[in-house]
C-alpha positions as a printed Julia matrix, in Angstrom:
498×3 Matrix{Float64}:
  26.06  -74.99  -62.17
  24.73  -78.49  -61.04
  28.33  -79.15  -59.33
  28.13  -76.03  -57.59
  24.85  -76.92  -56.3
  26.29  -80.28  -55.24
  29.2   -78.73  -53.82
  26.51  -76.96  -51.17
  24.67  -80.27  -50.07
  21.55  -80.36  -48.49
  21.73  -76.86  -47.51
  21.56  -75.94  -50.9
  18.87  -78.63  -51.89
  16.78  -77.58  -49.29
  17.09  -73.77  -49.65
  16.31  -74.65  -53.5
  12.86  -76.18  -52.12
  12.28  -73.42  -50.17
  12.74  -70.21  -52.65
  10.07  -72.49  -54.86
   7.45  -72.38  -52.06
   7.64  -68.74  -51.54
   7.6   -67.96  -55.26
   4.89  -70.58  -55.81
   2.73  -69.1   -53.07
   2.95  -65.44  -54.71
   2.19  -66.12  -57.99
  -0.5   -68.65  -57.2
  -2.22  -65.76  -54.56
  -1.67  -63.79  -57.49
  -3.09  -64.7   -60.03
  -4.99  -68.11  -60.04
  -9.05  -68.03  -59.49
  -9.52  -69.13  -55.77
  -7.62  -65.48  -55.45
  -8.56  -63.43  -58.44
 -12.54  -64.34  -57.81
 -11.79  -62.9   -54.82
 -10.11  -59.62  -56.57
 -13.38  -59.1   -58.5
 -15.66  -58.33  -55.75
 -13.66  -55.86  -54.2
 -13.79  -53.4   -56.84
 -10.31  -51.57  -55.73
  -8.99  -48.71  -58.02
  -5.46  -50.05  -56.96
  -4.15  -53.39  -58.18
  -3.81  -55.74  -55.23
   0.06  -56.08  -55.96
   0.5   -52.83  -54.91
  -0.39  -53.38  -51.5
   1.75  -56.69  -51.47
   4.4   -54.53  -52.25
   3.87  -51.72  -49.36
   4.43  -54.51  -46.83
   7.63  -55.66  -48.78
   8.48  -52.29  -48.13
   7.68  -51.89  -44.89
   9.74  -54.63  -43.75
  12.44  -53.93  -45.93
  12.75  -51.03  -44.59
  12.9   -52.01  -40.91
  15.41  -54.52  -41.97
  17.58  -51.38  -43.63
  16.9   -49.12  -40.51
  17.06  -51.29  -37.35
  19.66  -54.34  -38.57
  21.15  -55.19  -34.77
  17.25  -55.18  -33.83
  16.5   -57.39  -36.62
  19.34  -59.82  -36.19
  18.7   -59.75  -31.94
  15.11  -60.52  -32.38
  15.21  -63.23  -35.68
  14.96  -66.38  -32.87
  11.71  -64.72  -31.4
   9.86  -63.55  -34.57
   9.99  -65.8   -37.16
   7.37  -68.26  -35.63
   5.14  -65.06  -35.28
   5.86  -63.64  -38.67
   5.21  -67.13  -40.06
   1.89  -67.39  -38.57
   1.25  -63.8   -39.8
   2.17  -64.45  -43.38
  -1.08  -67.26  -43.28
  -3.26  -65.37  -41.59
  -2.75  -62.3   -43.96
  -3.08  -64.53  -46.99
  -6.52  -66.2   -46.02
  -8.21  -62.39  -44.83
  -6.97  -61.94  -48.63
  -8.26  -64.82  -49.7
 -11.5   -64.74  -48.12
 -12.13  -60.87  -47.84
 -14.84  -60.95  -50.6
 -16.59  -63.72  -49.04
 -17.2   -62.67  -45.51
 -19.63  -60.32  -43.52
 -17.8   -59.81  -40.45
 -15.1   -57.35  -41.55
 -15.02  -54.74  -44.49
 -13.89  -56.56  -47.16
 -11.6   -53.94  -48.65
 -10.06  -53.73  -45.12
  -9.6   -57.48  -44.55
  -8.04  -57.99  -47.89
  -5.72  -54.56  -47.78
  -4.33  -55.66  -44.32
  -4.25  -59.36  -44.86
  -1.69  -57.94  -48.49
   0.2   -56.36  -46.1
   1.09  -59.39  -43.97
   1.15  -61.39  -47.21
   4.04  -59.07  -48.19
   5.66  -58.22  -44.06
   6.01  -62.06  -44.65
   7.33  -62.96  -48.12
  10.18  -60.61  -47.58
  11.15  -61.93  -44.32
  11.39  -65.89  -45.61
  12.81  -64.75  -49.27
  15.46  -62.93  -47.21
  16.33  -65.61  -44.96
  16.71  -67.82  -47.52
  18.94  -65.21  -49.2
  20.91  -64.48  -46.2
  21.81  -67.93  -45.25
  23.13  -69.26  -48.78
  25.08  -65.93  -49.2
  26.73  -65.98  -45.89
  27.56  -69.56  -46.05
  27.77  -70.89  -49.28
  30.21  -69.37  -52.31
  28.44  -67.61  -55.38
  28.06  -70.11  -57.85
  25.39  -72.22  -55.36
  23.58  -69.57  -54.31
  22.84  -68.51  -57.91
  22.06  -72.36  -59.0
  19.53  -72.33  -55.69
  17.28  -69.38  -57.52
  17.88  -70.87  -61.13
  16.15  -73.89  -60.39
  13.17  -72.44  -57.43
  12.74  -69.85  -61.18
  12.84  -72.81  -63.25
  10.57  -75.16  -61.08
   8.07  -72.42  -60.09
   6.02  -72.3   -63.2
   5.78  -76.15  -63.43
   4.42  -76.69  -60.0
   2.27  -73.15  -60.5
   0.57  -75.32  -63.7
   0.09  -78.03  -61.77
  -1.34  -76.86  -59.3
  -3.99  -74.96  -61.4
  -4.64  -77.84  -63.52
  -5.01  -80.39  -60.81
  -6.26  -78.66  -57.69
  -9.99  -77.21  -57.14
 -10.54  -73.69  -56.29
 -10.45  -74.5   -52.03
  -7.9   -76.65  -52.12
  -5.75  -73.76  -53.96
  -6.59  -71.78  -51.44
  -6.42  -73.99  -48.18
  -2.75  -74.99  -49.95
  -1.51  -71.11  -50.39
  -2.17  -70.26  -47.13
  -0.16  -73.12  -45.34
   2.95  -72.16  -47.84
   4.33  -69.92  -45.36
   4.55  -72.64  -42.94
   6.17  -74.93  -45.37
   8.75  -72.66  -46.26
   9.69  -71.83  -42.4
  10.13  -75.69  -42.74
  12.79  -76.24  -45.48
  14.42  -72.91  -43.9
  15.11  -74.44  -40.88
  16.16  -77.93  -42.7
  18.58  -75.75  -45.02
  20.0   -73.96  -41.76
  20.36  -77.53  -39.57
  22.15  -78.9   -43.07
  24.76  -75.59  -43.55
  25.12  -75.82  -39.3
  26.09  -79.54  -39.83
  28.04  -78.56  -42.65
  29.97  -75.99  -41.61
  30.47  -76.93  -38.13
  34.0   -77.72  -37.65
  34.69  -73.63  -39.18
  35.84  -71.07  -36.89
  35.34  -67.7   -38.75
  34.11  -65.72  -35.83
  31.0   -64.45  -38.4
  27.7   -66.31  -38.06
  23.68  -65.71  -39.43
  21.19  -67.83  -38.24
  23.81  -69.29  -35.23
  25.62  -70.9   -38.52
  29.63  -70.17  -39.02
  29.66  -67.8   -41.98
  32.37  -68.38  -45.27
  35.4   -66.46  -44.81
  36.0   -63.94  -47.51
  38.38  -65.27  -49.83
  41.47  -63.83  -50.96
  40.04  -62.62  -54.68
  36.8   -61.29  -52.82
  39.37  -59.7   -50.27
  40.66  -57.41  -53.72
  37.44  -56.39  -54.25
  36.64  -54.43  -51.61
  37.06  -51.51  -53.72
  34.04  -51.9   -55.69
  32.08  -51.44  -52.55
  30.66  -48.04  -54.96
  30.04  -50.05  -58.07
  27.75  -53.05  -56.02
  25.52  -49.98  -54.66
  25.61  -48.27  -57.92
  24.33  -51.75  -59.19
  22.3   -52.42  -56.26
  20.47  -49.44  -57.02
  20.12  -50.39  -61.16
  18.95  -54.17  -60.46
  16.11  -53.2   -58.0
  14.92  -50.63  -60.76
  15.51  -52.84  -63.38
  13.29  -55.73  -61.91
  11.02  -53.59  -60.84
  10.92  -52.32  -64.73
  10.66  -55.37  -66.48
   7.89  -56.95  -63.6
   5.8   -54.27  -65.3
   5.21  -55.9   -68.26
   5.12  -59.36  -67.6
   1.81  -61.35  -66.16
   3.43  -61.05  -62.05
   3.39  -57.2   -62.6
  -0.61  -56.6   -62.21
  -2.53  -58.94  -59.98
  -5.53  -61.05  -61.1
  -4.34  -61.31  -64.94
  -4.52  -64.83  -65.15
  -1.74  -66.57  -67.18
  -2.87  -70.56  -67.37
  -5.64  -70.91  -70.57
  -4.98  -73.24  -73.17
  -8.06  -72.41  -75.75
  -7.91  -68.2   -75.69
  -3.91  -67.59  -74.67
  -1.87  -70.84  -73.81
   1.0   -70.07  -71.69
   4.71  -71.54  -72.0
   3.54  -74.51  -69.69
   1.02  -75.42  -72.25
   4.38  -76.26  -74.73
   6.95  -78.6   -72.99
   9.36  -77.96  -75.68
   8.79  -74.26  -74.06
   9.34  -74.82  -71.08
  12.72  -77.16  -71.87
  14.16  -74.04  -73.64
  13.2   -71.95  -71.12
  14.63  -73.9   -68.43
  18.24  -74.54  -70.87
  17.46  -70.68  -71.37
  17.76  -70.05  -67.9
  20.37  -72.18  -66.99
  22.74  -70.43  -69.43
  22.06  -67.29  -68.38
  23.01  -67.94  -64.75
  26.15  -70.44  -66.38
  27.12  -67.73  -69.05
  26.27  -64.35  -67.81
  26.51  -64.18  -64.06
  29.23  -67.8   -63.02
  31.68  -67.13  -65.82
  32.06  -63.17  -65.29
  32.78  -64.09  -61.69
  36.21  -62.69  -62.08
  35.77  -59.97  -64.26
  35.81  -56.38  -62.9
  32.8   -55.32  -60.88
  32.06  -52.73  -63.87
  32.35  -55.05  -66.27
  30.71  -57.76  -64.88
  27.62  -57.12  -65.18
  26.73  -55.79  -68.39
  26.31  -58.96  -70.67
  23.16  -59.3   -68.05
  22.02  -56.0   -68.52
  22.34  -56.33  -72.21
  20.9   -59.55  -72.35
  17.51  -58.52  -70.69
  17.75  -55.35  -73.1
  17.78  -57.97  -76.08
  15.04  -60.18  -74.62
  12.58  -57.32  -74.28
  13.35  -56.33  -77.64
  12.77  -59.3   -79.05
   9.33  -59.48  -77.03
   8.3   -56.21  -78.38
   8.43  -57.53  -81.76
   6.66  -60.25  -81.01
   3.94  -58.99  -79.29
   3.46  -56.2   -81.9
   2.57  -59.57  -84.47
  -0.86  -60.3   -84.74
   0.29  -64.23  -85.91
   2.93  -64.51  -82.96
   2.47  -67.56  -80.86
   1.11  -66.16  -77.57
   2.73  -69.28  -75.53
   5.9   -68.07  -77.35
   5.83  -64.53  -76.26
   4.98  -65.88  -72.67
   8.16  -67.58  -72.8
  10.65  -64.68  -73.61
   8.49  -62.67  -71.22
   9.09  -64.9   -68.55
  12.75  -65.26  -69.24
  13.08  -61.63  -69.25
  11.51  -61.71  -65.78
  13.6   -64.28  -64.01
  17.07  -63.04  -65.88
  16.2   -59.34  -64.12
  15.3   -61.64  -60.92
  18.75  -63.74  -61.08
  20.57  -60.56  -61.61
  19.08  -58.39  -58.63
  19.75  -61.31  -55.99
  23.07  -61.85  -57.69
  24.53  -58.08  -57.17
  22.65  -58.71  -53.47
  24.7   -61.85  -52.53
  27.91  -59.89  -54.07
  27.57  -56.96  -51.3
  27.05  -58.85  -49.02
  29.92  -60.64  -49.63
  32.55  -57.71  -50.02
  30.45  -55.26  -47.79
  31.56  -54.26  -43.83
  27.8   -52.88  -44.03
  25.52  -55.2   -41.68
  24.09  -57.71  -43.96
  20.0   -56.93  -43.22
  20.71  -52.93  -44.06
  22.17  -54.24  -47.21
  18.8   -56.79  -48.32
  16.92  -54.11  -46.63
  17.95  -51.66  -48.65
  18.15  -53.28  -51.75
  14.69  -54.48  -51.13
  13.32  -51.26  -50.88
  14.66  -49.78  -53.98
  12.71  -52.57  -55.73
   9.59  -52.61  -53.92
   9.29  -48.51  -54.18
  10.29  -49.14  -57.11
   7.19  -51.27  -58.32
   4.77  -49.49  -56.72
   5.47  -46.56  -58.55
   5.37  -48.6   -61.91
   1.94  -50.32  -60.75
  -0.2   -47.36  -59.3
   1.28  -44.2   -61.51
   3.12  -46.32  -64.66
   0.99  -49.32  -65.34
  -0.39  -47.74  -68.48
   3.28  -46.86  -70.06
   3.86  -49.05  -73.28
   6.71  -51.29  -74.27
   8.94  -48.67  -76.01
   8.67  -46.32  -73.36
   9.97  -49.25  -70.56
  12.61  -50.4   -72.83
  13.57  -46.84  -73.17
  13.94  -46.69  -69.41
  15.73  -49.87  -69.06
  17.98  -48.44  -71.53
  18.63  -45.31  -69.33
  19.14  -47.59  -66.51
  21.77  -49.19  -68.0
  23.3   -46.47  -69.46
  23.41  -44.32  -66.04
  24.96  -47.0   -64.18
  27.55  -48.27  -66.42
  28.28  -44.11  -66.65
  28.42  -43.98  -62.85
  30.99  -46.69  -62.4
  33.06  -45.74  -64.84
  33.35  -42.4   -63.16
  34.33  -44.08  -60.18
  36.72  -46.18  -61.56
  38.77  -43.57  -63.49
  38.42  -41.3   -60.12
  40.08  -44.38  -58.39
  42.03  -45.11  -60.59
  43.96  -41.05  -60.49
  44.07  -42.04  -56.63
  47.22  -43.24  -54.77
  47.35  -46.66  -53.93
  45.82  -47.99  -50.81
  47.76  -50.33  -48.7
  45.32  -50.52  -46.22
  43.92  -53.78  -47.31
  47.26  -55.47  -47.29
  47.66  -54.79  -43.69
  44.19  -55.58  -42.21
  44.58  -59.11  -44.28
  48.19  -59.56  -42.67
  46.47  -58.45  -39.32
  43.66  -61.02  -39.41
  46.19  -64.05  -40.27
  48.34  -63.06  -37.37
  44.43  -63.28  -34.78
  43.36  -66.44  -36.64
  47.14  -67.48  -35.27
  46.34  -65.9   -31.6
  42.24  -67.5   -31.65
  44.0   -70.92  -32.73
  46.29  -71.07  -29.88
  44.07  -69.39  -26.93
  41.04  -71.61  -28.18
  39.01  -68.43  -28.92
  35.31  -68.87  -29.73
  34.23  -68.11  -33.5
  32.59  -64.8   -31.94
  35.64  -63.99  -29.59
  37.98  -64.72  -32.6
  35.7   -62.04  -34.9
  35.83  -59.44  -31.86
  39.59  -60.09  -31.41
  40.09  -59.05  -34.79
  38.29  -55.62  -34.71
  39.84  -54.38  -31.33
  43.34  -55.23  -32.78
  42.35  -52.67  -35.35
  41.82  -50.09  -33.2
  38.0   -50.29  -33.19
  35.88  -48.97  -30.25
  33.31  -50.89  -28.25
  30.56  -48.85  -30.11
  32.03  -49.79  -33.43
  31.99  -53.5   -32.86
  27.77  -53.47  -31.54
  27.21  -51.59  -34.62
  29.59  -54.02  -37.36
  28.78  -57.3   -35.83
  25.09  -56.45  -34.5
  25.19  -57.56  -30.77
  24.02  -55.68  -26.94
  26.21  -53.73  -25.5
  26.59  -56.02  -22.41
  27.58  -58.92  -24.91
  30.39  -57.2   -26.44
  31.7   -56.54  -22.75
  31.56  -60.27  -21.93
  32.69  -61.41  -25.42
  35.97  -58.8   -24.8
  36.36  -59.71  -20.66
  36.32  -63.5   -22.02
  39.03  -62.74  -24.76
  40.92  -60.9   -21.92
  40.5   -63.96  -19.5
  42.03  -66.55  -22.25
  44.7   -64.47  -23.18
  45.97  -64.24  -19.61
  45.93  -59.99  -19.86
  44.65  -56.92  -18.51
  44.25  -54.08  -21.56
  44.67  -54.03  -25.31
  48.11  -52.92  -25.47
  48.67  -56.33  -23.67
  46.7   -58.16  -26.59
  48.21  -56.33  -29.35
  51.74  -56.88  -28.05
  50.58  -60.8   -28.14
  49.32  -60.76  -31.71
  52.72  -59.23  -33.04
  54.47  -62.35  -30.99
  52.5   -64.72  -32.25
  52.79  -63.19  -35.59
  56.75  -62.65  -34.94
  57.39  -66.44  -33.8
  55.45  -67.83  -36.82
  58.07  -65.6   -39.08
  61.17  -66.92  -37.39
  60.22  -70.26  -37.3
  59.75  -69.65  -40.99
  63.24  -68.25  -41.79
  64.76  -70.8   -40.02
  63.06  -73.47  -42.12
């Protein structure tokens, strides 16, 4: 895992950084006292949480809905959804504590930025190491923000007052718009002699490789997992401390937590590590419907074990802390895992797909913490057992369907067909946008198609395509196509004469 991270560079180092700020700056608005003193004096029947999570799901649902908007607009909003992720966490913050407003208004609103703007960085973040760096480093980027959260979380609490907490939380957003854009200057530098044609955040995206190319296919089985992750997390976030707001998790004389133990927190962070090592790197190659379920069954096990534990009276609390958190961040590894796989083998525009998958979880959770935050252990296990069980069921129906289908040789062509335009974009010195555009019109795709696949204006796809026109020296596609099978044609012969 560590060479994989070191593989990425700063990118990944600084994306690492980042994902630690924003998970930092929930849990410590969560559930430390400059925030939960604040809780107390609103007197809301709702936990606070759930509101965070409306404006998770507001966003995430824009994202899902409007992705060309999204993507057009990112250069514009992110300074103003920055600045509105502060503001929204000090109304919160100082809600109880103020005249001027109704609390309960101040606070609900200023959770709903909080939220609107702890999607938006977590899914940069998520975006950019997906699109641009392979698997492996994207996963070691959230195993060690998971692992280094609850350390700098502790210290924090232990060494900050009460208003420095709080002045500290609310700049977080700011910080982690920071390392974003150090993370995006470090994959730009990285990746800036590639010419894929595919970009996020203005950086050239990874080209699919030729095993992710085969696995197109199991398009189904990511959305059927999609789908069981998001519920999953949102399952197991029940009944850890993060699921209800303003349960406090740091007290070393009544309930000491697993930073109270540094042998606890060593085999949590091992713990971790092997997970994302064992259950997510070196499954990389197995079958989409396969891959997947040592995780699943792991986090079945875990919460198991936890059960048992916290049905002891003599069980170490700082103990069952520990598996609880473990169960929390393997469910958290595993849902941003099946994420970065989509979008890796996905046509579908890349927000819809984080959008979507957001929502799930964040509808998800709200269910669990307004209508479900009384159920017991047995009865979540039971439905993390269902969840399992109905997904593994689903893909396996899919798979033998498939698998009674004909063969499909479309795959093999549009892989021949994007060779023989990487040849063409080489030799015309096509752009890394033209040479993405080139590649969809020589497949027959319409004007409309390409706006909605690649997320651009209508006017720029006209003056990508009268640009690719201009280089090539022609007048219509027929012309183009006809110099794509020459190119393609040339490179053959010069082959067989070799």
């Amino acid at each position: 895992m560590l060479a994989s991270f070191k593989d990425a560079g700063l990118c990944a180092l600084f994306a690492a950084i980042g994902l630690t700020v924003n998970l930092t700056w929930c849990t410590l608005a969560g559930h430390t006292p400059g925030f939960t003193d604040a809780l107390s004096g609103l007197g809301v029947p709702i936990n606070p949480r759930a509101f965070f999570l409306m404006g998770i799901l507001a966003m995430s649902v824009v994202f899902a809905a409007l992705p060309r908007k999204m993507r057009e607009m990112e250069s514009s909003l992110w300074p103003v959804v920055t600045l509105l992720a502060s503001v929204g966490t000090a109304c919160f913050a100082i809600a109880s504590s103020q005249n001027t407003f109704p609390p309960v208004v101040l606070a609900i609103g200023g959770l709903l930025l909080f939220g609107v703007g702890y999607f938006w960085l977590t899914a940069r973040f998520v975006l950019l190491l997906a699109r641009t760096q392979t698997f492996m480093p994207t996963i070691a980027c959230l195993t060690l923000s998971l692992i280094a959260e609850p350390a700098l979380v502790s210290a924090a609490e232990r060494l900050l007052s009460v208003e420095v907490q709080v002045s500290t939380v609310v700049l977080m957003p700011i910080l982690s718009t920071v390392f974003f854009q150090c993370a995006r200057s470090a994959a730009l530098k990285q990746r800036s002699s590639e010419k894929t044609g595919r970009t996020v955040f203005g950086v050239p995206s990874r080209p699919r490789g030729e095993q992710k190319k085969g696995m197109r296919d199991d398009i189904r089985d990511a959305i059927i997992l999609i789908a069981a992750a998001s519920l999953l997390l949102a399952t197991v976030r029940s009944l850890s401390f993060v699921g209800l707001w303003g349960e406090g998790h740091i007290d070393e004389f009544d309930h000491p937590s697993m930073t109270s133990s540094p042998m606890l927190f060593i085999a949590y962070s091992i713990g971790l590590a092997a997970f994302s090592y064992l259950a997510l790197g070196r499954t990389e190659s197995w079958p989409l419907r396969l891959r997947f379920q040592p995780s699943f069954l792991t986090v079945i096990i875990t919460l198991s074990v936890s059960m048992i534990l916290a049905g002891d009276q003599n069980a170490d609390p700082a103990l069952l802390d520990t598996l609880m958190r473990l169960n929390d961040s393997f469910s958290h590894l595993m849902f941003w895992a099946v994420v970065a796989i989509l979008l890796d083998v996905s046509s579908i525009p890349s927000y819809r797909v984080i959008g979507t998958a957001t929502a799930l979880y964040a509808a998800g959770s709200i269910i669990w913490v307004i209508f479900l935050g009384n159920a017991d252990a047995v009865e979540n296990l039971i439905v993390i057992a269902a969840i399992y069980v109905l997904s593994i069921a689903s893909m396996y129906y899919s798979w033998n369907k498939r698998e009674s289908a004909p063969s499909d040789a479309a795959a093999v062509v549009t892989d021949a067909l994007e060779r023989r335009c990487a040849e063409v974009s080489k030799k015309y010195k096509l752009s890394p946008r033209e040479s993405e555009i080139l590649v969809l019109l020589a497949q027959g795709r319409t004007r409309t198609y390409i706006q909605e696949e690649l997320v651009l204006a209508e006017n720029t796809v006209k003056s990508h395509v009268a640009h690719i026109y201009t280089k090539l020296g022609i007048r219509d596609r027929q012309d183009m196509i006809d110099i794509v099978l020459d190119i393609a044609d040339t490179k053959d012969d010069r082959h067989a004469k070799e």
